[in-house]
Amino acid sequence: MPRPEAIIPHRPPFLLVDEITEIVPDERATGYWHPTGDEAFFAGPFPDAPVVPGVLLIEALAQVGAVAAMAGETDADAIPFFGGIDKARFRRQVRPGERIDLDVELTQRSKRAGKGQGRATVDGELAC
């Protein structure tokens, strides 16, 4: 599988996907992110109880969705911008060292925009 940065323009420190494990262009993609605990955001609001901020779980899902959308893209200048979030829920805290499995299915796609549904899980347990 290609590295995510071979498909999407995101780069560290804001690339939140370590590896893509499956791609069906314009349909779906799966991957994972394994935050180590060394990331700067862990020093933020809960230094004694570090958790991955929910907004970063959403961004990681969006990046996997962008991989699905961009894998089949022929326009080299296309940039996948995040347009919005509907019905997001956070079900579990994610701690440093836990692997977050990311699964996104594209549900609508046009030349200008797209929509998808995603799930972030840790050890099979729904996190987002």
mmCIF file with all atom_site columns, C-alpha atoms in Angstrom:
data_model
loop_
_atom_site.group_PDB
_atom_site.id
_atom_site.type_symbol
_atom_site.label_atom_id
_atom_site.label_alt_id
_atom_site.label_comp_id
_atom_site.label_asym_id
_atom_site.label_entity_id
_atom_site.label_seq_id
_atom_site.pdbx_PDB_ins_code
_atom_site.Cartn_x
_atom_site.Cartn_y
_atom_site.Cartn_z
_atom_site.occupancy
_atom_site.B_iso_or_equiv
_atom_site.pdbx_formal_charge
_atom_site.auth_seq_id
_atom_site.auth_comp_id
_atom_site.auth_asym_id
_atom_site.auth_atom_id
_atom_site.pdbx_PDB_model_num
ATOM 1   C CA . MET A 1 1   ? 0.000   0.000  0.000   1.00 0.00 ? 1   MET A CA 1
ATOM 2   C CA . PRO A 1 2   ? 1.216   3.536  -0.658  1.00 0.00 ? 2   PRO A CA 1
ATOM 3   C CA . ARG A 1 3   ? 2.045   5.806  2.248   1.00 0.00 ? 3   ARG A CA 1
ATOM 4   C CA . PRO A 1 4   ? -0.708  8.382  2.918   1.00 0.00 ? 4   PRO A CA 1
ATOM 5   C CA . GLU A 1 5   ? 1.615   11.268 2.008   1.00 0.00 ? 5   GLU A CA 1
ATOM 6   C CA . ALA A 1 6   ? 1.992   9.755  -1.467  1.00 0.00 ? 6   ALA A CA 1
ATOM 7   C CA . ILE A 1 7   ? -1.714  10.499 -2.058  1.00 0.00 ? 7   ILE A CA 1
ATOM 8   C CA . ILE A 1 8   ? -2.719  13.445 0.146   1.00 0.00 ? 8   ILE A CA 1
ATOM 9   C CA . PRO A 1 9   ? -0.798  16.687 0.730   1.00 0.00 ? 9   PRO A CA 1
ATOM 10  C CA . HIS A 1 10  ? -0.763  16.450 4.555   1.00 0.00 ? 10  HIS A CA 1
ATOM 11  C CA . ARG A 1 11  ? 2.641   16.327 6.262   1.00 0.00 ? 11  ARG A CA 1
ATOM 12  C CA . PRO A 1 12  ? 3.868   16.014 9.846   1.00 0.00 ? 12  PRO A CA 1
ATOM 13  C CA . PRO A 1 13  ? 3.083   17.269 12.333  1.00 0.00 ? 13  PRO A CA 1
ATOM 14  C CA . PHE A 1 14  ? -0.462  17.304 10.944  1.00 0.00 ? 14  PHE A CA 1
ATOM 15  C CA . LEU A 1 15  ? -0.418  13.988 9.096   1.00 0.00 ? 15  LEU A CA 1
ATOM 16  C CA . LEU A 1 16  ? -2.524  11.849 11.439  1.00 0.00 ? 16  LEU A CA 1
ATOM 17  C CA . VAL A 1 17  ? -2.442  8.555  9.534   1.00 0.00 ? 17  VAL A CA 1
ATOM 18  C CA . ASP A 1 18  ? 0.555   6.248  9.859   1.00 0.00 ? 18  ASP A CA 1
ATOM 19  C CA . GLU A 1 19  ? -0.427  3.697  7.260   1.00 0.00 ? 19  GLU A CA 1
ATOM 20  C CA . ILE A 1 20  ? -3.169  2.974  4.748   1.00 0.00 ? 20  ILE A CA 1
ATOM 21  C CA . THR A 1 21  ? -4.170  -0.688 4.830   1.00 0.00 ? 21  THR A CA 1
ATOM 22  C CA . GLU A 1 22  ? -6.831  -0.741 2.096   1.00 0.00 ? 22  GLU A CA 1
ATOM 23  C CA . ILE A 1 23  ? -7.960  1.576  -0.700  1.00 0.00 ? 23  ILE A CA 1
ATOM 24  C CA . VAL A 1 24  ? -10.838 1.256  -3.112  1.00 0.00 ? 24  VAL A CA 1
ATOM 25  C CA . PRO A 1 25  ? -10.532 4.542  -5.045  1.00 0.00 ? 25  PRO A CA 1
ATOM 26  C CA . ASP A 1 26  ? -13.632 6.744  -4.865  1.00 0.00 ? 26  ASP A CA 1
ATOM 27  C CA . GLU A 1 27  ? -15.302 4.254  -2.487  1.00 0.00 ? 27  GLU A CA 1
ATOM 28  C CA . ARG A 1 28  ? -13.446 3.531  0.765   1.00 0.00 ? 28  ARG A CA 1
ATOM 29  C CA . ALA A 1 29  ? -10.163 3.385  2.618   1.00 0.00 ? 29  ALA A CA 1
ATOM 30  C CA . THR A 1 30  ? -8.851  2.022  5.883   1.00 0.00 ? 30  THR A CA 1
ATOM 31  C CA . GLY A 1 31  ? -5.737  2.824  7.826   1.00 0.00 ? 31  GLY A CA 1
ATOM 32  C CA . TYR A 1 32  ? -4.439  3.465  11.295  1.00 0.00 ? 32  TYR A CA 1
ATOM 33  C CA . TRP A 1 33  ? -2.805  6.052  13.490  1.00 0.00 ? 33  TRP A CA 1
ATOM 34  C CA . HIS A 1 34  ? -0.659  5.123  16.452  1.00 0.00 ? 34  HIS A CA 1
ATOM 35  C CA . PRO A 1 35  ? 0.008   8.223  18.587  1.00 0.00 ? 35  PRO A CA 1
ATOM 36  C CA . THR A 1 36  ? 3.069   7.579  20.721  1.00 0.00 ? 36  THR A CA 1
ATOM 37  C CA . GLY A 1 37  ? 2.576   10.099 23.489  1.00 0.00 ? 37  GLY A CA 1
ATOM 38  C CA . ASP A 1 38  ? 5.397   12.337 22.280  1.00 0.00 ? 38  ASP A CA 1
ATOM 39  C CA . GLU A 1 39  ? 3.010   14.527 20.232  1.00 0.00 ? 39  GLU A CA 1
ATOM 40  C CA . ALA A 1 40  ? 2.801   18.141 21.451  1.00 0.00 ? 40  ALA A CA 1
ATOM 41  C CA . PHE A 1 41  ? -0.986  18.062 21.891  1.00 0.00 ? 41  PHE A CA 1
ATOM 42  C CA . PHE A 1 42  ? -0.669  15.592 24.797  1.00 0.00 ? 42  PHE A CA 1
ATOM 43  C CA . ALA A 1 43  ? 0.967   18.340 26.912  1.00 0.00 ? 43  ALA A CA 1
ATOM 44  C CA . GLY A 1 44  ? -2.202  20.455 26.606  1.00 0.00 ? 44  GLY A CA 1
ATOM 45  C CA . PRO A 1 45  ? -5.312  20.512 28.748  1.00 0.00 ? 45  PRO A CA 1
ATOM 46  C CA . PHE A 1 46  ? -4.887  17.189 30.615  1.00 0.00 ? 46  PHE A CA 1
ATOM 47  C CA . PRO A 1 47  ? -1.142  16.694 31.172  1.00 0.00 ? 47  PRO A CA 1
ATOM 48  C CA . ASP A 1 48  ? -1.772  14.197 34.000  1.00 0.00 ? 48  ASP A CA 1
ATOM 49  C CA . ALA A 1 49  ? -4.351  12.241 31.987  1.00 0.00 ? 49  ALA A CA 1
ATOM 50  C CA . PRO A 1 50  ? -3.364  12.560 28.308  1.00 0.00 ? 50  PRO A CA 1
ATOM 51  C CA . VAL A 1 51  ? -6.021  11.765 25.699  1.00 0.00 ? 51  VAL A CA 1
ATOM 52  C CA . VAL A 1 52  ? -6.204  12.256 21.944  1.00 0.00 ? 52  VAL A CA 1
ATOM 53  C CA . PRO A 1 53  ? -8.469  15.279 21.348  1.00 0.00 ? 53  PRO A CA 1
ATOM 54  C CA . GLY A 1 54  ? -11.703 14.307 19.616  1.00 0.00 ? 54  GLY A CA 1
ATOM 55  C CA . VAL A 1 55  ? -11.163 16.875 16.898  1.00 0.00 ? 55  VAL A CA 1
ATOM 56  C CA . LEU A 1 56  ? -7.963  15.050 15.921  1.00 0.00 ? 56  LEU A CA 1
ATOM 57  C CA . LEU A 1 57  ? -9.863  11.756 15.651  1.00 0.00 ? 57  LEU A CA 1
ATOM 58  C CA . ILE A 1 58  ? -12.215 13.530 13.230  1.00 0.00 ? 58  ILE A CA 1
ATOM 59  C CA . GLU A 1 59  ? -9.252  14.930 11.273  1.00 0.00 ? 59  GLU A CA 1
ATOM 60  C CA . ALA A 1 60  ? -7.629  11.472 11.070  1.00 0.00 ? 60  ALA A CA 1
ATOM 61  C CA . LEU A 1 61  ? -10.880 10.073 9.638   1.00 0.00 ? 61  LEU A CA 1
ATOM 62  C CA . ALA A 1 62  ? -11.054 12.973 7.171   1.00 0.00 ? 62  ALA A CA 1
ATOM 63  C CA . GLN A 1 63  ? -7.502  12.221 6.034   1.00 0.00 ? 63  GLN A CA 1
ATOM 64  C CA . VAL A 1 64  ? -8.364  8.561  5.378   1.00 0.00 ? 64  VAL A CA 1
ATOM 65  C CA . GLY A 1 65  ? -11.446 9.725  3.471   1.00 0.00 ? 65  GLY A CA 1
ATOM 66  C CA . ALA A 1 66  ? -9.240  12.073 1.469   1.00 0.00 ? 66  ALA A CA 1
ATOM 67  C CA . VAL A 1 67  ? -7.020  9.105  0.576   1.00 0.00 ? 67  VAL A CA 1
ATOM 68  C CA . ALA A 1 68  ? -10.071 7.252  -0.800  1.00 0.00 ? 68  ALA A CA 1
ATOM 69  C CA . ALA A 1 69  ? -11.134 10.347 -2.754  1.00 0.00 ? 69  ALA A CA 1
ATOM 70  C CA . MET A 1 70  ? -7.674  11.276 -4.031  1.00 0.00 ? 70  MET A CA 1
ATOM 71  C CA . ALA A 1 71  ? -6.471  7.762  -4.920  1.00 0.00 ? 71  ALA A CA 1
ATOM 72  C CA . GLY A 1 72  ? -8.464  7.851  -8.147  1.00 0.00 ? 72  GLY A CA 1
ATOM 73  C CA . GLU A 1 73  ? -8.076  11.604 -8.767  1.00 0.00 ? 73  GLU A CA 1
ATOM 74  C CA . THR A 1 74  ? -6.533  12.621 -12.076 1.00 0.00 ? 74  THR A CA 1
ATOM 75  C CA . ASP A 1 75  ? -6.321  16.361 -11.320 1.00 0.00 ? 75  ASP A CA 1
ATOM 76  C CA . ALA A 1 76  ? -2.827  16.851 -9.896  1.00 0.00 ? 76  ALA A CA 1
ATOM 77  C CA . ASP A 1 77  ? -3.820  20.246 -8.447  1.00 0.00 ? 77  ASP A CA 1
ATOM 78  C CA . ALA A 1 78  ? -6.810  18.929 -6.478  1.00 0.00 ? 78  ALA A CA 1
ATOM 79  C CA . ILE A 1 79  ? -6.699  19.602 -2.735  1.00 0.00 ? 79  ILE A CA 1
ATOM 80  C CA . PRO A 1 80  ? -9.053  17.800 -0.329  1.00 0.00 ? 80  PRO A CA 1
ATOM 81  C CA . PHE A 1 81  ? -10.477 20.476 1.978   1.00 0.00 ? 81  PHE A CA 1
ATOM 82  C CA . PHE A 1 82  ? -12.527 19.562 5.040   1.00 0.00 ? 82  PHE A CA 1
ATOM 83  C CA . GLY A 1 83  ? -16.042 20.961 4.590   1.00 0.00 ? 83  GLY A CA 1
ATOM 84  C CA . GLY A 1 84  ? -17.958 19.932 7.704   1.00 0.00 ? 84  GLY A CA 1
ATOM 85  C CA . ILE A 1 85  ? -18.991 17.336 10.245  1.00 0.00 ? 85  ILE A CA 1
ATOM 86  C CA . ASP A 1 86  ? -22.445 15.838 10.757  1.00 0.00 ? 86  ASP A CA 1
ATOM 87  C CA . LYS A 1 87  ? -23.497 13.624 13.655  1.00 0.00 ? 87  LYS A CA 1
ATOM 88  C CA . ALA A 1 88  ? -20.069 13.004 15.199  1.00 0.00 ? 88  ALA A CA 1
ATOM 89  C CA . ARG A 1 89  ? -19.993 11.256 18.557  1.00 0.00 ? 89  ARG A CA 1
ATOM 90  C CA . PHE A 1 90  ? -17.114 10.344 20.839  1.00 0.00 ? 90  PHE A CA 1
ATOM 91  C CA . ARG A 1 91  ? -17.617 7.042  22.629  1.00 0.00 ? 91  ARG A CA 1
ATOM 92  C CA . ARG A 1 92  ? -14.258 6.301  24.212  1.00 0.00 ? 92  ARG A CA 1
ATOM 93  C CA . GLN A 1 93  ? -11.124 8.123  25.282  1.00 0.00 ? 93  GLN A CA 1
ATOM 94  C CA . VAL A 1 94  ? -8.008  7.302  23.284  1.00 0.00 ? 94  VAL A CA 1
ATOM 95  C CA . ARG A 1 95  ? -4.739  7.315  25.188  1.00 0.00 ? 95  ARG A CA 1
ATOM 96  C CA . PRO A 1 96  ? -1.116  7.533  24.043  1.00 0.00 ? 96  PRO A CA 1
ATOM 97  C CA . GLY A 1 97  ? 0.215   4.249  22.688  1.00 0.00 ? 97  GLY A CA 1
ATOM 98  C CA . GLU A 1 98  ? -3.175  2.961  21.530  1.00 0.00 ? 98  GLU A CA 1
ATOM 99  C CA . ARG A 1 99  ? -3.577  2.145  17.846  1.00 0.00 ? 99  ARG A CA 1
ATOM 100 C CA . ILE A 1 100 ? -6.574  3.860  16.274  1.00 0.00 ? 100 ILE A CA 1
ATOM 101 C CA . ASP A 1 101 ? -8.065  1.930  13.357  1.00 0.00 ? 101 ASP A CA 1
ATOM 102 C CA . LEU A 1 102 ? -9.728  4.251  10.841  1.00 0.00 ? 102 LEU A CA 1
ATOM 103 C CA . ASP A 1 103 ? -12.379 3.150  8.344   1.00 0.00 ? 103 ASP A CA 1
ATOM 104 C CA . VAL A 1 104 ? -14.083 5.564  5.935   1.00 0.00 ? 104 VAL A CA 1
ATOM 105 C CA . GLU A 1 105 ? -16.657 4.962  3.218   1.00 0.00 ? 105 GLU A CA 1
ATOM 106 C CA . LEU A 1 106 ? -17.411 7.700  0.705   1.00 0.00 ? 106 LEU A CA 1
ATOM 107 C CA . THR A 1 107 ? -21.176 8.071  0.401   1.00 0.00 ? 107 THR A CA 1
ATOM 108 C CA . GLN A 1 108 ? -21.395 10.941 -2.117  1.00 0.00 ? 108 GLN A CA 1
ATOM 109 C CA . ARG A 1 109 ? -18.887 12.283 -4.603  1.00 0.00 ? 109 ARG A CA 1
ATOM 110 C CA . SER A 1 110 ? -18.878 15.001 -7.223  1.00 0.00 ? 110 SER A CA 1
ATOM 111 C CA . LYS A 1 111 ? -16.170 17.089 -8.884  1.00 0.00 ? 111 LYS A CA 1
ATOM 112 C CA . ARG A 1 112 ? -16.523 19.770 -6.209  1.00 0.00 ? 112 ARG A CA 1
ATOM 113 C CA . ALA A 1 113 ? -17.222 17.888 -2.990  1.00 0.00 ? 113 ALA A CA 1
ATOM 114 C CA . GLY A 1 114 ? -17.866 14.614 -1.290  1.00 0.00 ? 114 GLY A CA 1
ATOM 115 C CA . LYS A 1 115 ? -19.266 13.066 1.873   1.00 0.00 ? 115 LYS A CA 1
ATOM 116 C CA . GLY A 1 116 ? -18.281 10.055 3.844   1.00 0.00 ? 116 GLY A CA 1
ATOM 117 C CA . GLN A 1 117 ? -18.995 8.044  6.946   1.00 0.00 ? 117 GLN A CA 1
ATOM 118 C CA . GLY A 1 118 ? -16.227 6.929  9.217   1.00 0.00 ? 118 GLY A CA 1
ATOM 119 C CA . ARG A 1 119 ? -15.415 4.995  12.349  1.00 0.00 ? 119 ARG A CA 1
ATOM 120 C CA . ALA A 1 120 ? -12.387 5.182  14.608  1.00 0.00 ? 120 ALA A CA 1
ATOM 121 C CA . THR A 1 121 ? -11.920 2.149  16.822  1.00 0.00 ? 121 THR A CA 1
ATOM 122 C CA . VAL A 1 122 ? -9.388  0.972  19.386  1.00 0.00 ? 122 VAL A CA 1
ATOM 123 C CA . ASP A 1 123 ? -9.140  -2.784 19.927  1.00 0.00 ? 123 ASP A CA 1
ATOM 124 C CA . GLY A 1 124 ? -12.505 -3.173 18.186  1.00 0.00 ? 124 GLY A CA 1
ATOM 125 C CA . GLU A 1 125 ? -14.194 -0.675 20.527  1.00 0.00 ? 125 GLU A CA 1
ATOM 126 C CA . LEU A 1 126 ? -15.823 2.380  18.941  1.00 0.00 ? 126 LEU A CA 1
ATOM 127 C CA . ALA A 1 127 ? -14.021 5.615  19.835  1.00 0.00 ? 127 ALA A CA 1
ATOM 128 C CA . CYS A 1 128 ? -15.582 7.978  17.260  1.00 0.00 ? 128 CYS A CA 1
#
